[in-house]
mmCIF file of C-alpha atoms and ligand atoms in Angstrom:
data_model
loop_
_atom_site.group_PDB
_atom_site.id
_atom_site.type_symbol
_atom_site.label_atom_id
_atom_site.label_comp_id
_atom_site.label_asym_id
_atom_site.label_seq_id
_atom_site.Cartn_x
_atom_site.Cartn_y
_atom_site.Cartn_z
ATOM 1 C CA MET A 1 -13.616 72.084 1.608
ATOM 2 C CA THR A 2 -15.512 73.328 -1.421
ATOM 3 C CA VAL A 3 -16.420 70.630 -3.844
ATOM 4 C CA ALA A 4 -17.870 70.848 -7.321
ATOM 5 C CA VAL A 5 -17.937 67.412 -8.886
ATOM 6 C CA SER A 6 -18.489 67.445 -12.602
ATOM 7 C CA ARG A 7 -16.448 64.615 -14.093
ATOM 8 C CA THR A 8 -15.268 61.120 -13.350
ATOM 9 C CA ARG A 9 -12.289 61.025 -11.047
ATOM 10 C CA GLY A 10 -10.850 57.742 -9.855
ATOM 11 C CA ARG A 11 -7.767 57.019 -7.827
ATOM 12 C CA PHE A 12 -5.266 54.374 -6.862
ATOM 13 C CA ALA A 13 -4.058 54.753 -3.298
ATOM 14 C CA PRO A 14 -1.203 52.362 -2.509
ATOM 15 C CA SER A 15 0.441 52.162 0.896
ATOM 16 C CA PRO A 16 4.189 52.171 0.193
ATOM 17 C CA SER A 17 5.059 49.260 2.447
ATOM 18 C CA GLY A 18 6.903 47.510 -0.400
ATOM 19 C CA PRO A 19 7.071 47.342 -4.198
ATOM 20 C CA LEU A 20 3.943 46.995 -6.300
ATOM 21 C CA HIS A 21 2.824 43.368 -6.079
ATOM 22 C CA PHE A 22 0.250 41.516 -8.121
ATOM 23 C CA GLY A 23 -2.587 42.257 -5.662
ATOM 24 C CA SER A 24 -2.022 45.996 -5.902
ATOM 25 C CA LEU A 25 -1.551 45.780 -9.672
ATOM 26 C CA VAL A 26 -5.110 44.415 -9.815
ATOM 27 C CA ALA A 27 -6.380 47.434 -7.834
ATOM 28 C CA ALA A 28 -4.344 49.810 -10.000
ATOM 29 C CA VAL A 29 -5.645 48.304 -13.250
ATOM 30 C CA GLY A 30 -9.263 48.118 -12.049
ATOM 31 C CA SER A 31 -9.330 51.699 -10.778
ATOM 32 C CA TYR A 32 -7.549 52.961 -13.899
ATOM 33 C CA LEU A 33 -9.971 51.237 -16.258
ATOM 34 C CA GLN A 34 -13.047 52.305 -14.342
ATOM 35 C CA ALA A 35 -11.898 55.935 -14.518
ATOM 36 C CA LYS A 36 -10.493 55.879 -18.018
ATOM 37 C CA SER A 37 -13.108 53.881 -19.891
ATOM 38 C CA GLY A 38 -15.707 56.597 -19.298
ATOM 39 C CA ASP A 39 -15.843 60.128 -20.636
ATOM 40 C CA ALA A 40 -12.864 61.703 -22.352
ATOM 41 C CA ASN A 41 -12.283 64.217 -19.517
ATOM 42 C CA SER A 42 -12.144 61.577 -16.832
ATOM 43 C CA GLN A 43 -9.101 61.431 -14.598
ATOM 44 C CA TRP A 44 -7.217 58.838 -12.651
ATOM 45 C CA LEU A 45 -5.086 60.007 -9.749
ATOM 46 C CA VAL A 46 -2.434 58.342 -7.653
ATOM 47 C CA ARG A 47 -2.235 59.019 -3.946
ATOM 48 C CA ILE A 48 0.601 57.579 -1.917
ATOM 49 C CA GLU A 49 -0.870 56.562 1.429
ATOM 50 C CA ASP A 50 2.248 56.967 3.529
ATOM 51 C CA ILE A 51 0.424 58.199 6.614
ATOM 52 C CA ASP A 52 1.475 55.135 8.617
ATOM 53 C CA THR A 53 5.122 56.114 8.770
ATOM 54 C CA PRO A 54 6.326 53.064 10.749
ATOM 55 C CA ARG A 55 5.073 50.835 7.893
ATOM 56 C CA THR A 56 6.459 52.994 5.107
ATOM 57 C CA VAL A 57 9.494 51.520 3.370
ATOM 58 C CA PRO A 58 11.957 54.133 2.067
ATOM 59 C CA GLY A 59 12.060 54.116 -1.723
ATOM 60 C CA ALA A 60 8.882 52.036 -2.093
ATOM 61 C CA ALA A 61 6.723 54.955 -3.268
ATOM 62 C CA SER A 62 9.035 55.865 -6.134
ATOM 63 C CA GLU A 63 9.388 52.202 -7.072
ATOM 64 C CA ILE A 64 5.592 51.842 -7.198
ATOM 65 C CA LEU A 65 5.302 54.935 -9.403
ATOM 66 C CA ARG A 66 8.016 53.685 -11.735
ATOM 67 C CA THR A 67 6.299 50.316 -12.034
ATOM 68 C CA LEU A 68 2.954 51.961 -12.854
ATOM 69 C CA GLU A 69 4.677 53.877 -15.652
ATOM 70 C CA GLN A 70 6.242 50.691 -16.972
ATOM 71 C CA PHE A 71 2.766 49.199 -17.265
ATOM 72 C CA GLY A 72 1.588 52.303 -19.119
ATOM 73 C CA LEU A 73 -0.647 53.280 -16.198
ATOM 74 C CA TYR A 74 -0.067 57.029 -16.393
ATOM 75 C CA TRP A 75 -1.904 59.145 -13.851
ATOM 76 C CA ASP A 76 -3.301 62.652 -14.102
ATOM 77 C CA GLU A 77 -2.119 65.523 -11.922
ATOM 78 C CA THR A 78 0.864 65.290 -9.630
ATOM 79 C CA GLU A 79 0.739 62.379 -7.225
ATOM 80 C CA VAL A 80 -0.232 63.276 -3.666
ATOM 81 C CA TYR A 81 1.611 62.113 -0.549
ATOM 82 C CA GLN A 82 -0.379 61.857 2.657
ATOM 83 C CA SER A 83 2.754 62.506 4.691
ATOM 84 C CA GLN A 84 2.779 66.036 3.239
ATOM 85 C CA ARG A 85 -0.792 66.836 4.220
ATOM 86 C CA LEU A 86 -0.637 66.774 7.998
ATOM 87 C CA ASP A 87 -1.804 70.397 8.415
ATOM 88 C CA PHE A 88 -4.868 69.658 6.322
ATOM 89 C CA TYR A 89 -5.685 66.602 8.453
ATOM 90 C CA GLN A 90 -5.025 68.520 11.670
ATOM 91 C CA HIS A 91 -7.421 71.271 10.604
ATOM 92 C CA HIS A 92 -10.216 68.764 10.038
ATOM 93 C CA PHE A 93 -9.360 66.858 13.172
ATOM 94 C CA GLN A 94 -9.821 70.052 15.197
ATOM 95 C CA GLN A 95 -13.113 70.716 13.477
ATOM 96 C CA LEU A 96 -14.373 67.235 14.417
ATOM 97 C CA GLN A 97 -13.191 67.895 17.960
ATOM 98 C CA ALA A 98 -14.971 71.270 18.115
ATOM 99 C CA ASN A 99 -18.165 69.636 16.820
ATOM 100 C CA GLN A 100 -17.857 66.837 19.417
ATOM 101 C CA GLN A 101 -17.967 64.166 16.752
ATOM 102 C CA ILE A 102 -14.938 62.436 18.250
ATOM 103 C CA TYR A 103 -13.824 61.574 21.772
ATOM 104 C CA PRO A 104 -10.616 60.564 23.493
ATOM 105 C CA CYS A 105 -10.055 56.961 24.509
ATOM 106 C CA GLN A 106 -7.414 55.233 26.586
ATOM 107 C CA CYS A 107 -8.891 51.752 26.607
ATOM 108 C CA SER A 108 -6.185 49.155 26.361
ATOM 109 C CA ARG A 109 -5.793 46.630 23.561
ATOM 110 C CA ALA A 110 -6.294 43.905 26.164
ATOM 111 C CA ARG A 111 -9.702 45.319 27.106
ATOM 112 C CA ILE A 112 -10.790 45.497 23.464
ATOM 113 C CA ALA A 113 -9.541 41.938 22.888
ATOM 114 C CA GLU A 114 -11.723 40.831 25.823
ATOM 115 C CA LEU A 115 -14.681 42.434 24.046
ATOM 116 C CA GLY A 116 -13.979 40.247 21.006
ATOM 117 C CA GLY A 117 -12.079 42.916 19.095
ATOM 118 C CA VAL A 118 -14.923 45.373 18.479
ATOM 119 C CA TYR A 119 -14.861 48.475 20.677
ATOM 120 C CA ASP A 120 -17.968 49.037 22.826
ATOM 121 C CA GLY A 121 -17.937 52.841 22.976
ATOM 122 C CA PHE A 122 -17.099 52.841 26.689
ATOM 123 C CA CYS A 123 -15.205 56.162 26.678
ATOM 124 C CA ARG A 124 -18.040 57.904 24.884
ATOM 125 C CA GLN A 125 -20.005 57.691 28.160
ATOM 126 C CA HIS A 126 -17.171 57.449 30.679
ATOM 127 C CA PRO A 127 -14.133 59.432 29.675
ATOM 128 C CA LEU A 128 -11.572 58.261 32.235
ATOM 129 C CA ILE A 129 -8.586 60.139 30.937
ATOM 130 C CA ASP A 130 -5.190 59.950 32.592
ATOM 131 C CA PRO A 131 -3.399 63.101 31.391
ATOM 132 C CA THR A 132 -0.011 61.435 31.837
ATOM 133 C CA GLN A 133 -0.848 58.727 29.299
ATOM 134 C CA PRO A 134 -1.186 58.969 25.500
ATOM 135 C CA LEU A 135 -4.681 58.740 24.078
ATOM 136 C CA ALA A 136 -6.417 57.831 20.864
ATOM 137 C CA TRP A 137 -9.410 59.633 19.341
ATOM 138 C CA ARG A 138 -12.486 57.772 18.184
ATOM 139 C CA MET A 139 -15.294 58.734 15.866
ATOM 140 C CA LYS A 140 -18.890 58.477 17.111
ATOM 141 C CA SER A 141 -20.428 55.969 14.711
ATOM 142 C CA GLN A 142 -23.890 55.100 16.011
ATOM 143 C CA GLN A 143 -25.531 56.476 12.861
ATOM 144 C CA VAL A 144 -23.475 54.403 10.425
ATOM 145 C CA HIS A 145 -25.537 52.031 8.245
ATOM 146 C CA ASN A 146 -24.787 48.326 8.266
ATOM 147 C CA TYR A 147 -25.012 48.003 4.512
ATOM 148 C CA PHE A 148 -24.062 49.782 1.333
ATOM 149 C CA ASP A 149 -24.476 49.329 -2.398
ATOM 150 C CA ASP A 150 -21.360 48.236 -4.197
ATOM 151 C CA ALA A 151 -20.995 48.453 -7.970
ATOM 152 C CA VAL A 152 -19.547 44.916 -8.139
ATOM 153 C CA PHE A 153 -21.046 43.104 -5.140
ATOM 154 C CA GLY A 154 -24.500 44.717 -5.087
ATOM 155 C CA ARG A 155 -25.966 45.309 -1.638
ATOM 156 C CA VAL A 156 -23.371 44.362 0.966
ATOM 157 C CA GLN A 157 -24.486 43.671 4.539
ATOM 158 C CA ILE A 158 -21.999 44.310 7.323
ATOM 159 C CA ASP A 159 -22.219 43.030 10.843
ATOM 160 C CA ALA A 160 -23.893 45.912 12.757
ATOM 161 C CA ALA A 161 -21.383 45.936 15.635
ATOM 162 C CA THR A 162 -18.504 46.348 13.177
ATOM 163 C CA ALA A 163 -20.313 48.953 11.087
ATOM 164 C CA GLN A 164 -21.160 51.038 14.164
ATOM 165 C CA GLU A 165 -17.922 50.625 16.033
ATOM 166 C CA ASP A 166 -16.467 53.943 17.200
ATOM 167 C CA TYR A 167 -13.279 53.651 15.187
ATOM 168 C CA ILE A 168 -9.942 55.329 15.739
ATOM 169 C CA ILE A 169 -9.203 58.404 13.667
ATOM 170 C CA LYS A 170 -6.099 59.499 15.555
ATOM 171 C CA ARG A 171 -3.879 56.882 17.038
ATOM 172 C CA ARG A 172 -2.300 56.739 20.435
ATOM 173 C CA ASP A 173 1.092 57.337 18.808
ATOM 174 C CA GLY A 174 -0.220 60.636 17.424
ATOM 175 C CA LEU A 175 -0.566 59.484 13.801
ATOM 176 C CA PHE A 176 -3.793 60.166 11.949
ATOM 177 C CA ALA A 177 -5.488 56.896 11.071
ATOM 178 C CA TYR A 178 -6.096 55.633 7.542
ATOM 179 C CA GLN A 179 -9.872 55.719 8.198
ATOM 180 C CA LEU A 180 -9.852 59.492 8.556
ATOM 181 C CA VAL A 181 -7.340 60.566 5.968
ATOM 182 C CA VAL A 182 -8.592 58.304 3.180
ATOM 183 C CA VAL A 183 -11.962 60.060 3.329
ATOM 184 C CA LEU A 184 -10.609 63.596 3.759
ATOM 185 C CA ASP A 185 -8.446 63.031 0.693
ATOM 186 C CA ASP A 186 -11.208 61.438 -1.384
ATOM 187 C CA VAL A 187 -13.429 64.445 -0.593
ATOM 188 C CA ASP A 188 -10.683 66.971 -1.216
ATOM 189 C CA GLN A 189 -9.602 65.333 -4.480
ATOM 190 C CA GLN A 190 -13.232 65.181 -5.648
ATOM 191 C CA ILE A 191 -13.084 61.443 -6.218
ATOM 192 C CA THR A 192 -16.229 60.048 -7.828
ATOM 193 C CA GLU A 193 -15.172 56.372 -8.163
ATOM 194 C CA VAL A 194 -13.513 54.436 -5.358
ATOM 195 C CA VAL A 195 -12.287 51.155 -6.823
ATOM 196 C CA ARG A 196 -10.118 48.995 -4.559
ATOM 197 C CA GLY A 197 -9.629 45.570 -3.010
ATOM 198 C CA ALA A 198 -12.478 43.670 -1.348
ATOM 199 C CA ASP A 199 -10.568 43.641 1.958
ATOM 200 C CA LEU A 200 -11.985 47.150 2.503
ATOM 201 C CA LEU A 201 -15.661 46.172 2.087
ATOM 202 C CA THR A 202 -16.439 46.285 5.801
ATOM 203 C CA MET A 203 -14.868 49.738 6.178
ATOM 204 C CA THR A 204 -17.027 51.288 3.475
ATOM 205 C CA PRO A 205 -20.176 52.250 5.454
ATOM 206 C CA ARG A 206 -18.136 54.178 8.019
ATOM 207 C CA GLN A 207 -16.167 55.883 5.274
ATOM 208 C CA GLN A 208 -19.370 56.830 3.498
ATOM 209 C CA ALA A 209 -20.819 58.262 6.723
ATOM 210 C CA LEU A 210 -17.685 60.330 7.262
ATOM 211 C CA PHE A 211 -17.784 61.429 3.643
ATOM 212 C CA GLN A 212 -21.302 62.752 4.154
ATOM 213 C CA LEU A 213 -20.154 65.119 6.859
ATOM 214 C CA TYR A 214 -18.512 67.034 4.004
ATOM 215 C CA VAL A 215 -20.524 66.348 0.864
ATOM 216 C CA PRO A 216 -23.968 64.784 0.465
ATOM 217 C CA GLN A 217 -23.092 62.628 -2.545
ATOM 218 C CA VAL A 218 -20.739 59.743 -1.809
ATOM 219 C CA PRO A 219 -18.592 58.331 -4.639
ATOM 220 C CA LYS A 220 -19.449 55.121 -6.407
ATOM 221 C CA TYR A 221 -17.712 52.254 -4.558
ATOM 222 C CA ALA A 222 -16.567 49.142 -6.403
ATOM 223 C CA HIS A 223 -14.568 46.399 -4.726
ATOM 224 C CA LEU A 224 -12.379 43.978 -6.623
ATOM 225 C CA PRO A 225 -11.535 40.360 -5.808
ATOM 226 C CA LEU A 226 -8.318 39.840 -3.889
ATOM 227 C CA ALA A 227 -5.575 37.709 -5.380
ATOM 228 C CA VAL A 228 -4.799 34.871 -2.969
ATOM 229 C CA SER A 229 -2.402 31.949 -2.996
ATOM 230 C CA ALA A 230 -4.738 29.804 -0.861
ATOM 231 C CA PRO A 231 -8.115 30.566 0.752
ATOM 232 C CA GLY A 232 -7.710 33.584 3.035
ATOM 233 C CA GLN A 233 -4.028 34.056 2.191
ATOM 234 C CA LYS A 234 -3.035 37.126 0.265
ATOM 235 C CA LEU A 235 -0.273 36.544 -2.241
ATOM 236 C CA SER A 236 3.013 36.543 -0.464
ATOM 237 C CA LYS A 237 5.903 38.574 -1.728
ATOM 238 C CA GLN A 238 8.011 35.430 -1.594
ATOM 239 C CA ASN A 239 5.858 33.616 -4.113
ATOM 240 C CA HIS A 240 7.998 33.726 -7.214
ATOM 241 C CA ALA A 241 5.272 32.342 -9.488
ATOM 242 C CA THR A 242 3.206 35.488 -8.955
ATOM 243 C CA ASP A 243 5.969 38.059 -8.512
ATOM 244 C CA ILE A 244 5.398 40.667 -11.201
ATOM 245 C CA ARG A 245 9.115 41.317 -11.433
ATOM 246 C CA ALA A 246 9.640 37.723 -12.585
ATOM 247 C CA TRP A 247 7.387 38.028 -15.643
ATOM 248 C CA PRO A 248 7.187 40.232 -18.730
ATOM 249 C CA LEU A 249 4.959 43.217 -17.965
ATOM 250 C CA SER A 250 2.323 42.162 -20.497
ATOM 251 C CA VAL A 251 2.003 38.723 -18.857
ATOM 252 C CA SER A 252 1.271 40.255 -15.427
ATOM 253 C CA LEU A 253 -1.117 42.757 -16.972
ATOM 254 C CA ALA A 254 -3.002 40.009 -18.819
ATOM 255 C CA ALA A 255 -3.173 38.003 -15.563
ATOM 256 C CA ALA A 256 -4.629 41.035 -13.728
ATOM 257 C CA LEU A 257 -7.221 41.475 -16.472
ATOM 258 C CA ARG A 258 -8.153 37.781 -16.339
ATOM 259 C CA LEU A 259 -8.689 38.055 -12.589
ATOM 260 C CA LEU A 260 -10.916 41.067 -13.254
ATOM 261 C CA GLY A 261 -13.070 39.094 -15.689
ATOM 262 C CA HIS A 262 -11.563 40.690 -18.803
ATOM 263 C CA PRO A 263 -9.279 38.076 -20.379
ATOM 264 C CA PRO A 264 -7.510 39.706 -23.343
ATOM 265 C CA PRO A 265 -7.876 37.812 -26.635
ATOM 266 C CA ALA A 266 -5.025 35.369 -27.276
ATOM 267 C CA GLU A 267 -3.567 37.435 -30.119
ATOM 268 C CA LEU A 268 -3.005 40.376 -27.741
ATOM 269 C CA VAL A 269 -1.118 38.552 -25.030
ATOM 270 C CA GLU A 270 2.220 39.017 -26.737
ATOM 271 C CA GLU A 271 1.535 42.706 -27.396
ATOM 272 C CA SER A 272 2.785 45.706 -25.428
ATOM 273 C CA CYS A 273 1.017 46.915 -22.288
ATOM 274 C CA GLU A 274 -0.129 49.954 -24.229
ATOM 275 C CA VAL A 275 -2.008 47.824 -26.759
ATOM 276 C CA ILE A 276 -3.486 45.564 -24.080
ATOM 277 C CA LEU A 277 -4.635 48.560 -22.030
ATOM 278 C CA GLN A 278 -6.193 50.148 -25.054
ATOM 279 C CA TRP A 279 -8.202 46.967 -25.665
ATOM 280 C CA ALA A 280 -9.135 46.857 -21.967
ATOM 281 C CA ARG A 281 -10.332 50.472 -21.968
ATOM 282 C CA GLN A 282 -12.656 49.669 -24.839
ATOM 283 C CA HIS A 283 -14.044 46.516 -23.229
ATOM 284 C CA TRP A 284 -14.135 47.414 -19.535
ATOM 285 C CA GLN A 285 -17.398 46.760 -17.735
ATOM 286 C CA LEU A 286 -17.728 46.550 -13.982
ATOM 287 C CA SER A 287 -20.510 44.003 -14.490
ATOM 288 C CA ALA A 288 -17.927 41.543 -15.851
ATOM 289 C CA VAL A 289 -15.798 41.708 -12.664
ATOM 290 C CA PRO A 290 -16.504 38.590 -10.578
ATOM 291 C CA ALA A 291 -18.368 39.413 -7.367
ATOM 292 C CA VAL A 292 -16.165 37.179 -5.219
ATOM 293 C CA MET A 293 -13.907 38.077 -2.331
ATOM 294 C CA GLU A 294 -10.922 36.104 -3.566
ATOM 295 C CA VAL A 295 -9.463 34.540 -6.649
ATOM 296 C CA GLN A 296 -6.746 31.961 -6.272
ATOM 297 C CA VAL A 297 -3.712 32.681 -8.396
ATOM 298 C CA ASP A 298 -1.107 29.929 -8.630
ATOM 299 C CA ALA A 299 0.981 31.201 -11.487
ATOM 300 C CA PHE A 300 0.428 33.539 -14.365
ATOM 301 C CA ARG A 301 0.201 30.771 -16.982
HETATM 302 N N1 LIG B 1 -3.970 52.385 1.041
HETATM 303 C C1 LIG B 1 -4.892 51.301 1.031
HETATM 304 C C2 LIG B 1 -4.166 50.013 0.686
HETATM 305 O O1 LIG B 1 -3.083 50.054 0.102
HETATM 306 C C3 LIG B 1 -6.010 51.478 0.028
HETATM 307 C C4 LIG B 1 -7.008 52.441 0.474
HETATM 308 C C5 LIG B 1 -8.178 52.627 -0.450
HETATM 309 O O2 LIG B 1 -8.072 52.348 -1.646
HETATM 310 O O3 LIG B 1 -9.193 53.121 0.024
HETATM 311 O O4 LIG B 1 -4.674 48.967 1.007
#
């Protein structure tokens, strides 16, 4: 991959496991504003993360794209589908294999559960491979840092065992894992700003380490609060009070901006999404986004 980064490039990377819900609207709006409130040449891309085919719902990707357009969140360049990039992933997988940066693993889920859920690197030292059984591939992660600097949260410390876990990059069912493809795509698409939900905070050091195998300069990472209905509970799709399809678009957009610490002035709330977004582009500052993991959302007003 040859990379020449010269301008701001952000992205929104939804997994099409259902329609766009309020939680992903927050990530879409935050990543859009962070990309688009900067220089005039900045770009915001959309990447459909449909690598996990068993979780992909037919029609969800086009519904998400249509909803983004309805909100006035227009993206640059043609949207990218991970399901169409398997050769690219395979090429890089083979390179990691050739460089011995990954190793095969057949440890069972039960064994990993006994370890408390964090893999202990057993197969790195003792590859006990049964050629009749499927295997997963894991990344060697001993060098991964247990902290990183986030543009919203500041320095984030991660439990060292989690940060340095040899994580799966190719699954036992043969699918490439999110952890690998998200980074290959961010490198390939020359992303300079990764803005997404705080549920991915703990994954960031490993993604940055993988990134640095390809380019020295990692993007800026900014994590946004998650919308929850109760502590620890992501908004459910059944919750009508926060279903974006149940509200005028501008009401959901204003609610997303409030969650992101940018409440639109009262006189704008009845305006179109275009007008609200224009205001938001002028006023966007990552420093105003609350550095909290979750924000409880009961209803939009
Ligand atoms: N596809 C992931 C999700 O929908 C987001 C990945 C990312 O932004 O890095 O949760």
